[in-house]
PDB file of C-alpha atoms and ligand atoms in Angstrom:
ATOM      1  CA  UNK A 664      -9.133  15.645  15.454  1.00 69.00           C
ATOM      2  CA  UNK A 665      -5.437  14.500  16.698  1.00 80.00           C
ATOM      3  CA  UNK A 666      -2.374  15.963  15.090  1.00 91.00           C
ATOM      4  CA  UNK A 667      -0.531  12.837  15.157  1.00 95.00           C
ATOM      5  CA  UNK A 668       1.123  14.027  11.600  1.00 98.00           C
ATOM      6  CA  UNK A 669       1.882  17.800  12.322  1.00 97.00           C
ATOM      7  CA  UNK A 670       4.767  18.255  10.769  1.00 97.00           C
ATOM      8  CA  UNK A 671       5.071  15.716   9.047  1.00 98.00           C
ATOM      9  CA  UNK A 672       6.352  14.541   5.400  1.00 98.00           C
ATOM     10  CA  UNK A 673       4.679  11.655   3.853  1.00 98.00           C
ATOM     11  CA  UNK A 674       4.645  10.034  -0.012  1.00 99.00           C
ATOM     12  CA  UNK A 675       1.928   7.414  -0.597  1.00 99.00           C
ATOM     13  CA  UNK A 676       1.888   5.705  -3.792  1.00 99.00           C
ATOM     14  CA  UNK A 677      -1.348   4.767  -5.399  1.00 98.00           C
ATOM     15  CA  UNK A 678      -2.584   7.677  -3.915  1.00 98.00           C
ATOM     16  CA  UNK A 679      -5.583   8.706  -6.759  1.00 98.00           C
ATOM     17  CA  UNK A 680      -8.139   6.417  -5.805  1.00 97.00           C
ATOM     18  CA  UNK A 681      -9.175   4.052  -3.219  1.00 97.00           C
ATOM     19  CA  UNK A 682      -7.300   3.286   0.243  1.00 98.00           C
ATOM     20  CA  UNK A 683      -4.547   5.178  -0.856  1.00 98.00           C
ATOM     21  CA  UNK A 684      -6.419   8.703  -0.965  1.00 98.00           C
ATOM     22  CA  UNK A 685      -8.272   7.849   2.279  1.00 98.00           C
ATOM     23  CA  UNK A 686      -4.839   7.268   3.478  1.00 98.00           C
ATOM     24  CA  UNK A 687      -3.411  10.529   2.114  1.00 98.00           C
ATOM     25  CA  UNK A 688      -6.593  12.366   3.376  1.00 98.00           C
ATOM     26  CA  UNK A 689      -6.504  11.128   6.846  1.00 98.00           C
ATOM     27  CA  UNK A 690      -2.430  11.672   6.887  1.00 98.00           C
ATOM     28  CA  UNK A 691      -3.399  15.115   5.653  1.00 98.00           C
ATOM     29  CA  UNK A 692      -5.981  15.995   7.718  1.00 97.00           C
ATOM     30  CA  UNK A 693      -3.820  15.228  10.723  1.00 97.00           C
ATOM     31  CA  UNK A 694      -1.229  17.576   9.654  1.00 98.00           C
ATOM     32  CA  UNK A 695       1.433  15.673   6.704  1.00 98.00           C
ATOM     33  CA  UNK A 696       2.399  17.739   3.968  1.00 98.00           C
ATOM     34  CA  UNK A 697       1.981  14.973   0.946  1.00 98.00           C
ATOM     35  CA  UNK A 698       3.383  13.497  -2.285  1.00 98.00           C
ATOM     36  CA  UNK A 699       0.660  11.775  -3.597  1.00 98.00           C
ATOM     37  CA  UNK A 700       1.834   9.131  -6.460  1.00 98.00           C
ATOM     38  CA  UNK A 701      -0.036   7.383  -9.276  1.00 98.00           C
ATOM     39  CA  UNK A 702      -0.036   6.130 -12.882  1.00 98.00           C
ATOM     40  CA  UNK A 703      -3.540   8.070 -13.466  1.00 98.00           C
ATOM     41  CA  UNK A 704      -2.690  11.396 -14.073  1.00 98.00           C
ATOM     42  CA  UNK A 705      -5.907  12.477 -14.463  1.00 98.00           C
ATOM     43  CA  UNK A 706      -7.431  10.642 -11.609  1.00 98.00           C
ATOM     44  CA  UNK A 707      -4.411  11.842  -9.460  1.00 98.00           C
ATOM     45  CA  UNK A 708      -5.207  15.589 -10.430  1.00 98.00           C
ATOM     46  CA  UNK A 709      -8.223  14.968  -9.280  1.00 98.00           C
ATOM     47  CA  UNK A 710      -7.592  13.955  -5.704  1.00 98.00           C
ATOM     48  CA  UNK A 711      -4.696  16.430  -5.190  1.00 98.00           C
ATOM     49  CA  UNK A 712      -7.260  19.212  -5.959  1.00 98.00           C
ATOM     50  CA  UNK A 713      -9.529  17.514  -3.684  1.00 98.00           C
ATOM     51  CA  UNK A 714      -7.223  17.610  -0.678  1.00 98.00           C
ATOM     52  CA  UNK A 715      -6.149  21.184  -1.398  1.00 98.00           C
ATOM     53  CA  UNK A 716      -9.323  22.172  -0.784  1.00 98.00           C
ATOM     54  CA  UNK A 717      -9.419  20.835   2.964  1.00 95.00           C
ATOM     55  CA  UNK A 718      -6.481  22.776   3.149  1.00 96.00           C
ATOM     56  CA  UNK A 719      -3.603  19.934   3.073  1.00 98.00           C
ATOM     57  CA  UNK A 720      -0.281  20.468   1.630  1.00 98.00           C
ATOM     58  CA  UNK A 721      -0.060  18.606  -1.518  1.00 98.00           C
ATOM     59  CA  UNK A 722       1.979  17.748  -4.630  1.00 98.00           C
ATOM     60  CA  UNK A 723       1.082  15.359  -7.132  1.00 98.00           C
ATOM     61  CA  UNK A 724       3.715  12.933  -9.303  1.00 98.00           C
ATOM     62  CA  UNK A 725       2.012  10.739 -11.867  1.00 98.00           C
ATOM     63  CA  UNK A 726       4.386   7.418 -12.237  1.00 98.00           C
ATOM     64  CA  UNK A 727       4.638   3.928 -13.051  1.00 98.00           C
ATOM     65  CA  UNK A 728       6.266   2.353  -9.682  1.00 98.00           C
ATOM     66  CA  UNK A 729       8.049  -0.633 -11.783  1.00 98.00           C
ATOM     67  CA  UNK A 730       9.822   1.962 -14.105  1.00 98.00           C
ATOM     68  CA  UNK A 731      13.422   2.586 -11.802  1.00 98.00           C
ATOM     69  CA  UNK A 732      14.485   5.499 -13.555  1.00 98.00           C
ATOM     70  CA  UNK A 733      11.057   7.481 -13.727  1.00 98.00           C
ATOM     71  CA  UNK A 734      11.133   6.347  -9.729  1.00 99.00           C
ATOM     72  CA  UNK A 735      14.424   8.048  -9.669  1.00 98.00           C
ATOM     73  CA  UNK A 736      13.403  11.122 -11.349  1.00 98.00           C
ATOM     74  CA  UNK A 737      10.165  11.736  -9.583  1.00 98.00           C
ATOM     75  CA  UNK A 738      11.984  10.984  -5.609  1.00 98.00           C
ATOM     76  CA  UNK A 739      14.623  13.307  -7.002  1.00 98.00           C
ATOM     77  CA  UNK A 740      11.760  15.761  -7.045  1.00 98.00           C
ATOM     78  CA  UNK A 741       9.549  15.075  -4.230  1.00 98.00           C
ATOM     79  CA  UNK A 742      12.156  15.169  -1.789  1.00 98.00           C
ATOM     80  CA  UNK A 743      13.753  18.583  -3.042  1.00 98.00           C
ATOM     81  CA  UNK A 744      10.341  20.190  -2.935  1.00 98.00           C
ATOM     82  CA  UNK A 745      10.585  18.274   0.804  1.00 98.00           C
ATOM     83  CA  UNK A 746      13.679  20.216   1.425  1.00 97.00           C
ATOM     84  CA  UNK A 747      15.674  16.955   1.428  1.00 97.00           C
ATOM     85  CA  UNK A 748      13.545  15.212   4.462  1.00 97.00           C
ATOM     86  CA  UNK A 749      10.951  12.356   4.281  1.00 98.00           C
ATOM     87  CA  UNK A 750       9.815  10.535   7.427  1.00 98.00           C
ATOM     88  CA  UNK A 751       6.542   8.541   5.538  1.00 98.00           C
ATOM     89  CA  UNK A 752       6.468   6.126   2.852  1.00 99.00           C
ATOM     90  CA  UNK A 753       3.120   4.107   2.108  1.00 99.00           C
ATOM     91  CA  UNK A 754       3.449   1.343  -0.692  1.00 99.00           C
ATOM     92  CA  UNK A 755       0.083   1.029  -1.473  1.00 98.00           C
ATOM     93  CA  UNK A 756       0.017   0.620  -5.222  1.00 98.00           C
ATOM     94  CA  UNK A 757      -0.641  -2.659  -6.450  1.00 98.00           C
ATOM     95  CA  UNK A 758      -2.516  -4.693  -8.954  1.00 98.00           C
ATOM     96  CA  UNK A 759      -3.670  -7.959  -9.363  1.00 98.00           C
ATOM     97  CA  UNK A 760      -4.158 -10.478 -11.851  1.00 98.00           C
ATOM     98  CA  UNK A 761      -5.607 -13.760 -12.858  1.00 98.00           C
ATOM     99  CA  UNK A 762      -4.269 -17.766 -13.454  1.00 98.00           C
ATOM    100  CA  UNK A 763      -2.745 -21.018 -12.229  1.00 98.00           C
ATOM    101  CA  UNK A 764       0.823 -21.358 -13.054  1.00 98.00           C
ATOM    102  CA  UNK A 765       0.317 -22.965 -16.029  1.00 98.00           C
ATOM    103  CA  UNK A 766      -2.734 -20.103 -17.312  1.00 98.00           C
ATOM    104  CA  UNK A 767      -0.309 -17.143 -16.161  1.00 98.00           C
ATOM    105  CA  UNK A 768       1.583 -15.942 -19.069  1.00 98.00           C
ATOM    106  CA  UNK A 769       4.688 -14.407 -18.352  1.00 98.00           C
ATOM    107  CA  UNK A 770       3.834 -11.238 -19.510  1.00 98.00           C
ATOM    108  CA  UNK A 771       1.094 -10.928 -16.720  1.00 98.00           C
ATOM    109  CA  UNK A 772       3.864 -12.567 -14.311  1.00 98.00           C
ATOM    110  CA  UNK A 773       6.201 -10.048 -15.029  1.00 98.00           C
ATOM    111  CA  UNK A 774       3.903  -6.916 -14.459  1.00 98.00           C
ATOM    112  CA  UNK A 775       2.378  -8.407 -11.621  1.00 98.00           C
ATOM    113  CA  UNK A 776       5.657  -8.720  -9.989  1.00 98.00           C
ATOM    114  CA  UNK A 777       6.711  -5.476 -11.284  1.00 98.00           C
ATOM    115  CA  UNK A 778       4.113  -3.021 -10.041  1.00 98.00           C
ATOM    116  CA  UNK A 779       4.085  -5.093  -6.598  1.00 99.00           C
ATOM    117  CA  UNK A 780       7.393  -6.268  -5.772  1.00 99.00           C
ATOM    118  CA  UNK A 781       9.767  -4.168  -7.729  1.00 99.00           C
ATOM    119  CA  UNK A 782       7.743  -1.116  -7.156  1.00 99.00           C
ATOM    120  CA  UNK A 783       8.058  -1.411  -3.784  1.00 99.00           C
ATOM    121  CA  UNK A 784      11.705  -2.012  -3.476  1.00 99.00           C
ATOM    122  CA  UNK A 785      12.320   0.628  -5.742  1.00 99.00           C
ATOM    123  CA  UNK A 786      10.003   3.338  -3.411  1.00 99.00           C
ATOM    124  CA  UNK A 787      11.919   2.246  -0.428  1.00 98.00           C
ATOM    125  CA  UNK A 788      14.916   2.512  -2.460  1.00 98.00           C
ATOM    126  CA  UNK A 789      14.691   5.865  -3.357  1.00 98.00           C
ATOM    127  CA  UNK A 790      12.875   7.058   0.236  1.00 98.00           C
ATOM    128  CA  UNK A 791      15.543   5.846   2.374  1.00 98.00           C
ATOM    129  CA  UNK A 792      18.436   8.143   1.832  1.00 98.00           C
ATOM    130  CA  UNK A 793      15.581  10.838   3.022  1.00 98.00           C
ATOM    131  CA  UNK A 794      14.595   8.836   6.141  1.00 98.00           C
ATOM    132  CA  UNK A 795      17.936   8.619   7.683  1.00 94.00           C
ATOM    133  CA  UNK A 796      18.146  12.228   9.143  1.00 87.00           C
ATOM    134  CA  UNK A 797      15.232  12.338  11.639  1.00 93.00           C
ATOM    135  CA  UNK A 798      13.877   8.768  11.258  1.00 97.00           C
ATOM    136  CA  UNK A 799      10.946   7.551   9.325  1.00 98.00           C
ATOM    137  CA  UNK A 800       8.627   5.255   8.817  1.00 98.00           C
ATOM    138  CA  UNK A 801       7.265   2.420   5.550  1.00 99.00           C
ATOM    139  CA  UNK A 802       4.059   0.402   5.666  1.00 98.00           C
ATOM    140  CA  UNK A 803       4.092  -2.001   2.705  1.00 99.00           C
ATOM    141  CA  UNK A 804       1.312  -3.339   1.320  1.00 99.00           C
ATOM    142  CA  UNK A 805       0.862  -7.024   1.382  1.00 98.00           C
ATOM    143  CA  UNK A 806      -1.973  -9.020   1.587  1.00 98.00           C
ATOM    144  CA  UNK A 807      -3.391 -11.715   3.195  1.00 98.00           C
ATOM    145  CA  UNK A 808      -2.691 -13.606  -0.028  1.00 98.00           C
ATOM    146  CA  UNK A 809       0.660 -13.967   0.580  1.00 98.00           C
ATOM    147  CA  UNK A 810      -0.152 -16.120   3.797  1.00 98.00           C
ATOM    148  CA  UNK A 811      -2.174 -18.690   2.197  1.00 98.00           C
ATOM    149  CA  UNK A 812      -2.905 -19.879  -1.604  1.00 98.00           C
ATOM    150  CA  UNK A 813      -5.893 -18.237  -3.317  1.00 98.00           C
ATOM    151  CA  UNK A 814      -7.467 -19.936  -6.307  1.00 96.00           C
ATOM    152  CA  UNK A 815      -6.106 -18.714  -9.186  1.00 97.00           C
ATOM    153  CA  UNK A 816      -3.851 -15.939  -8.070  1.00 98.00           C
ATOM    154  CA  UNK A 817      -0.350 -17.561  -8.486  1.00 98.00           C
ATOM    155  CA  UNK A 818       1.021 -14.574  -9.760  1.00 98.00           C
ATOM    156  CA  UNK A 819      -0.623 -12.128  -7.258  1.00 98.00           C
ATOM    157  CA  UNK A 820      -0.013 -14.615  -4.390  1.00 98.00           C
ATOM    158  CA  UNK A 821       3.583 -14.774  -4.883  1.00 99.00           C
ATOM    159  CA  UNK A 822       4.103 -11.282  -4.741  1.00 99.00           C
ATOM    160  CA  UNK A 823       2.501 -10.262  -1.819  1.00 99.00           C
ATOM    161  CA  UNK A 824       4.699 -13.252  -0.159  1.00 99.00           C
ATOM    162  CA  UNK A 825       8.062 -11.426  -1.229  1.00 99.00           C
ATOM    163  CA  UNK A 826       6.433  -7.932   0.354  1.00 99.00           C
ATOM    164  CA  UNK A 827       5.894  -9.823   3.382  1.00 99.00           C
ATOM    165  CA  UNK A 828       9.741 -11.129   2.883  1.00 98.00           C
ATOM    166  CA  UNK A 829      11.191  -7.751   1.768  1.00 99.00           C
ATOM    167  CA  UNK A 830       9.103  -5.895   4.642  1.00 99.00           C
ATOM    168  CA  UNK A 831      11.347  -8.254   7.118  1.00 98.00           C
ATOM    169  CA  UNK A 832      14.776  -7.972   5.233  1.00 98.00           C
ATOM    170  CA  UNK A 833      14.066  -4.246   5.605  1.00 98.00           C
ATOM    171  CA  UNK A 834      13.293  -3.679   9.053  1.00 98.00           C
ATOM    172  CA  UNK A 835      16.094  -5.391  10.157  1.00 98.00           C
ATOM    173  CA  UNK A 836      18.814  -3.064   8.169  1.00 98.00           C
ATOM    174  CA  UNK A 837      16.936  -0.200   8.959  1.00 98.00           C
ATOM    175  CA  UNK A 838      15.566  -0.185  12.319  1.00 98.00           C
ATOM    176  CA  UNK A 839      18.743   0.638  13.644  1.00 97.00           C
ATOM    177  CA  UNK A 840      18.454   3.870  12.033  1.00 97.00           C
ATOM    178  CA  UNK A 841      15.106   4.562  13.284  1.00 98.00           C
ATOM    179  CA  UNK A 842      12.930   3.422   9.858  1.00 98.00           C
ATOM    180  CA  UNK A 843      10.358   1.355  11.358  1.00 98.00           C
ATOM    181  CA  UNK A 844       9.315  -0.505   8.543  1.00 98.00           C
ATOM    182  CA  UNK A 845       5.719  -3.365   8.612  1.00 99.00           C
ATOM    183  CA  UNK A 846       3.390  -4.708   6.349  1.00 98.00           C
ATOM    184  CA  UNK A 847      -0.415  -4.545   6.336  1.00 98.00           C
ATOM    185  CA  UNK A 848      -2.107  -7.873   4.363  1.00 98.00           C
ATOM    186  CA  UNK A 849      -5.808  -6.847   4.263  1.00 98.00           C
ATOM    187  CA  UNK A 850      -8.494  -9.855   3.349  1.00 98.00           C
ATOM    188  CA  UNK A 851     -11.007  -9.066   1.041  1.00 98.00           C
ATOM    189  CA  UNK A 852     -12.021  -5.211   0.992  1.00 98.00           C
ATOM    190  CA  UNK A 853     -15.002  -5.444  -0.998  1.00 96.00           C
ATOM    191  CA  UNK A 854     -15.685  -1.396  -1.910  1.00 96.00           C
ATOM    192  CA  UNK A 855     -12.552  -1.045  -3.555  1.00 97.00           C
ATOM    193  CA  UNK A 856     -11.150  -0.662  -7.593  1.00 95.00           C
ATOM    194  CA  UNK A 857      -9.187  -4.588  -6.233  1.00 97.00           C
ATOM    195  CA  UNK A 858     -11.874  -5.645  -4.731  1.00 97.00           C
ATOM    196  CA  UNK A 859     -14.570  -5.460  -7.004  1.00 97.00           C
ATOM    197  CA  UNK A 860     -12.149  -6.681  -9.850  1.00 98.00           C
ATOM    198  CA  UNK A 861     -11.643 -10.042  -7.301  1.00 97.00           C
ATOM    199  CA  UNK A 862     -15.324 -10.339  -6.520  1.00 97.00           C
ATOM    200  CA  UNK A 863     -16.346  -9.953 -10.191  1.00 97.00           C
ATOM    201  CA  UNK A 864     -14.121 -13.247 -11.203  1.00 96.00           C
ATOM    202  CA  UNK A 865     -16.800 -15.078  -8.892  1.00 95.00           C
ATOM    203  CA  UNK A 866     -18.986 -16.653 -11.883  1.00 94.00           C
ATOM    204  CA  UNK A 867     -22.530 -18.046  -9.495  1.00 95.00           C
ATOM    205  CA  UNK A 868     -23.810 -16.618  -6.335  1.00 95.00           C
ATOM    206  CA  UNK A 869     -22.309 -20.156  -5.302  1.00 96.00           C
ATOM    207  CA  UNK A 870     -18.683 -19.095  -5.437  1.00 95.00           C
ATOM    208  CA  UNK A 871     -19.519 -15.851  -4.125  1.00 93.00           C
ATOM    209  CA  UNK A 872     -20.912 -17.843  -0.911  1.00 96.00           C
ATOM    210  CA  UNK A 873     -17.981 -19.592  -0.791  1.00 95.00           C
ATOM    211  CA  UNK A 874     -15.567 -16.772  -0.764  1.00 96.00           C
ATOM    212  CA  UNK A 875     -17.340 -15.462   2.069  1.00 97.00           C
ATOM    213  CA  UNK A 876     -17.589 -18.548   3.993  1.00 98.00           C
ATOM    214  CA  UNK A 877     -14.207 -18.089   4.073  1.00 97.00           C
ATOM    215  CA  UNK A 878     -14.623 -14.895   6.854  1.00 98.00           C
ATOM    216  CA  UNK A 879     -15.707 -16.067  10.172  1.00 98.00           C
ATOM    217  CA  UNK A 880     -16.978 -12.377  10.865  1.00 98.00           C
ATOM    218  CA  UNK A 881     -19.355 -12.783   8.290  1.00 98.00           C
ATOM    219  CA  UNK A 882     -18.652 -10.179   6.164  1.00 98.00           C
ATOM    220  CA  UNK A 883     -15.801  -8.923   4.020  1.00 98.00           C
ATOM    221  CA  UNK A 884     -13.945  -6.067   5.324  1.00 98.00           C
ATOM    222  CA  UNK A 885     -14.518  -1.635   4.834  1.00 98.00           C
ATOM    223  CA  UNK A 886     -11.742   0.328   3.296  1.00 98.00           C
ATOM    224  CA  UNK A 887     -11.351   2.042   6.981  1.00 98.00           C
ATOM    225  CA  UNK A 888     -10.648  -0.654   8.814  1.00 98.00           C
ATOM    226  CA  UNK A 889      -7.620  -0.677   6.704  1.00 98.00           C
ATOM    227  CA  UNK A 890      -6.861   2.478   6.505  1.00 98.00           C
ATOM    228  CA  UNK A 891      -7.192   2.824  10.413  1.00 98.00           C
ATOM    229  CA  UNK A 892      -4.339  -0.153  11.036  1.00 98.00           C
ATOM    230  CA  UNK A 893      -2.021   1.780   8.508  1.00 98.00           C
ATOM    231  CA  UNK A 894      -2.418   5.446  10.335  1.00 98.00           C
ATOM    232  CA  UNK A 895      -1.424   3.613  13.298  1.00 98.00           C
ATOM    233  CA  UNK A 896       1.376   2.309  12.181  1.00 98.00           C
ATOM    234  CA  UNK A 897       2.587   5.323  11.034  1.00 98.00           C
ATOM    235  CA  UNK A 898       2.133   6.977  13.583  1.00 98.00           C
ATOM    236  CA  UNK A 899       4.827   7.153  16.881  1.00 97.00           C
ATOM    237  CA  UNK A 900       2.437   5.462  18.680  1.00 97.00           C
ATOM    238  CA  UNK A 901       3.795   1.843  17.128  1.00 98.00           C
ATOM    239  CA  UNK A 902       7.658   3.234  17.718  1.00 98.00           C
ATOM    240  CA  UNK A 903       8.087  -0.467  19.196  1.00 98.00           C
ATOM    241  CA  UNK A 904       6.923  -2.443  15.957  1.00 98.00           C
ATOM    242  CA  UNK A 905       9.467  -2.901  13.313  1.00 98.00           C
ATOM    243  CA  UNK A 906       9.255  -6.097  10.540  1.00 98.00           C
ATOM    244  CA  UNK A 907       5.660  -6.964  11.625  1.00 98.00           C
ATOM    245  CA  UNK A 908       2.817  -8.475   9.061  1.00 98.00           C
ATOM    246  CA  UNK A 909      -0.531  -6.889  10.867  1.00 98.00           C
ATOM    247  CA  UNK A 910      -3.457  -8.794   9.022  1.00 98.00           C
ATOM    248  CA  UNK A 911      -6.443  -7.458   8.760  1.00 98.00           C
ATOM    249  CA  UNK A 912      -8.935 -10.124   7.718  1.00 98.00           C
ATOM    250  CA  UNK A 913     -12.120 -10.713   9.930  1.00 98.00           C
ATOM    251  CA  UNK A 914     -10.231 -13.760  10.504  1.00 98.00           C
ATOM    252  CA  UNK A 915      -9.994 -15.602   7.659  1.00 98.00           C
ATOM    253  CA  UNK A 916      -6.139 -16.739   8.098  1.00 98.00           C
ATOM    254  CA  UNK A 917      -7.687 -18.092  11.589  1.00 98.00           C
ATOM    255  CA  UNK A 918      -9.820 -20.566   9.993  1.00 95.00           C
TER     256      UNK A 918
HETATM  257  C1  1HS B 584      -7.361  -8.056  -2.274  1.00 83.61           C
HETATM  258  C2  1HS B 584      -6.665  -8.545  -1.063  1.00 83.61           C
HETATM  259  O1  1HS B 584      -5.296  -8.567  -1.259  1.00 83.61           O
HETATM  260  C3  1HS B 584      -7.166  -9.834  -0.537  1.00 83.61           C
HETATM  261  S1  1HS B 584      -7.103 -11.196  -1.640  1.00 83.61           S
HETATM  262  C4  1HS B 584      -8.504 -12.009  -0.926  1.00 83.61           C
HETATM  263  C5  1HS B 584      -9.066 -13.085  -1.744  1.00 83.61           C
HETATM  264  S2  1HS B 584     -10.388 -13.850  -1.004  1.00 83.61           S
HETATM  265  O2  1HS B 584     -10.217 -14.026   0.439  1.00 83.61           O
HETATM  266  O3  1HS B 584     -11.610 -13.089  -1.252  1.00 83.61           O
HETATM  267  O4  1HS B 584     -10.494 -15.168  -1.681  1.00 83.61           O
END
């Protein structure tokens, strides 16, 4: 195993479940002390304990990304108890929703754009004041649905298009200062909380065949082979690649 991470001090939001604990694990298991983040508290307890017991350093925040002040509050925390330094942020929360324009309510809208755009301008926010000593590094999360339209995702759609947006705006304030900052936009992960919540909308094997006609690799994609993209990235190995939009998507934004 590689220490690419020795030393290291890394918050990843969404961190309970899903990607985001493979993502804390790996970090972890390649030396980062973590801040794991997450509106499940008791999910989030969960994990933490899990990735004390392979011996990583961990702390555990349970918060609502799109609420600024309890964003505020909790960074206040995480970077005391990280004796004022932070050189990883990984905006991984999200959520997604359903509806055309005209079937979105704004209420769904709103929370939508909330959780994914607001909550991760209001991580970086609050990270970057820590990332200017030594340098640091922010993957956000985008998606590959904020390249092209996907049925019935206008609200989910549009925000992964601003990530992709803010994710440029950022990198060029802050690469200057050393924050390399780039945006993963992963197609269809099939084993995951998102995924399954996507594929389930699919109402016939029909539309299910369609979907993944969509994939020339034939297949829909494995939480690693996300997870992979975002440890490099991370890691000093991409020092050269600032404001970039990797996607991961068996090629489906080829086709
Ligand atoms: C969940 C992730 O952001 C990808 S949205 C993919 C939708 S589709 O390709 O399965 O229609």
């Amino acid at each position: 195993m590689s220490h690419r991470f020795q030393g290291k001090k890394a918050v990843i939001t969404g961190a309970a479940t899903g990607m985001g604990y493979d993502i804390a694990r790996r970090l972890g298991m390649e030396g980062a002390s973590l801040a794991l983040l997450d509106v499940n508290e008791a999910a989030l307890l969960n994990a933490a304990q899990a990735l004390s017991a392979h011996g990583i350093v961990v702390k555990a925040y349970q918060l609502d990304v799109s609420n600024p002040q309890a964003v505020s509050n909790t960074f206040s925390k995480l970077i005391e108890e990280f004796s004022g330094v932070l050189d990883i942020l990984i905006n991984n929360a999200g959520i997604a929703d359903f509806g055309s324009v005209e079937t979105t309510e704004p209420e769904t809208w709103n929370s939508v754009m909330s959780v994914n755009v607001n909550g991760t301008y209001l991580c970086a926010k609050l990270a970057l004041p820590a990332m200017k000593q030594r340098g640091g590094t922010i993957i956000n999360f985008g998606s590959i649905a904020g390249m092209v339209g996907i049925p019935n995702m206008a609200a989910y759609c549009t925000s992964k298009a601003a990530v992709i947006g803010l994710t440029k705006q950022m990198a060029v304030d802050y690469s200057k200062l050393g924050i390399r900052v780039n945006c993963i936009c992963p197609g269809m992960i099939a084993d995951t909380d998102m995924g399954r919540q996507i594929l389930a909308t699919d109402e016939s094997e029909d539309m299910m065949i369609k979907r993944l006609s969509k994939y020339p690799i034939g297949r829909f994609g494995k939480p690693e082979e996300i997870v992979a993209v975002v440890l490099f990235l991370a890691s000093d190995e991409a020092s050269f690649i600032c404001g970039s939009t990797f996607t991961v998507d068996g090629g489906m934004t080829a086709l």
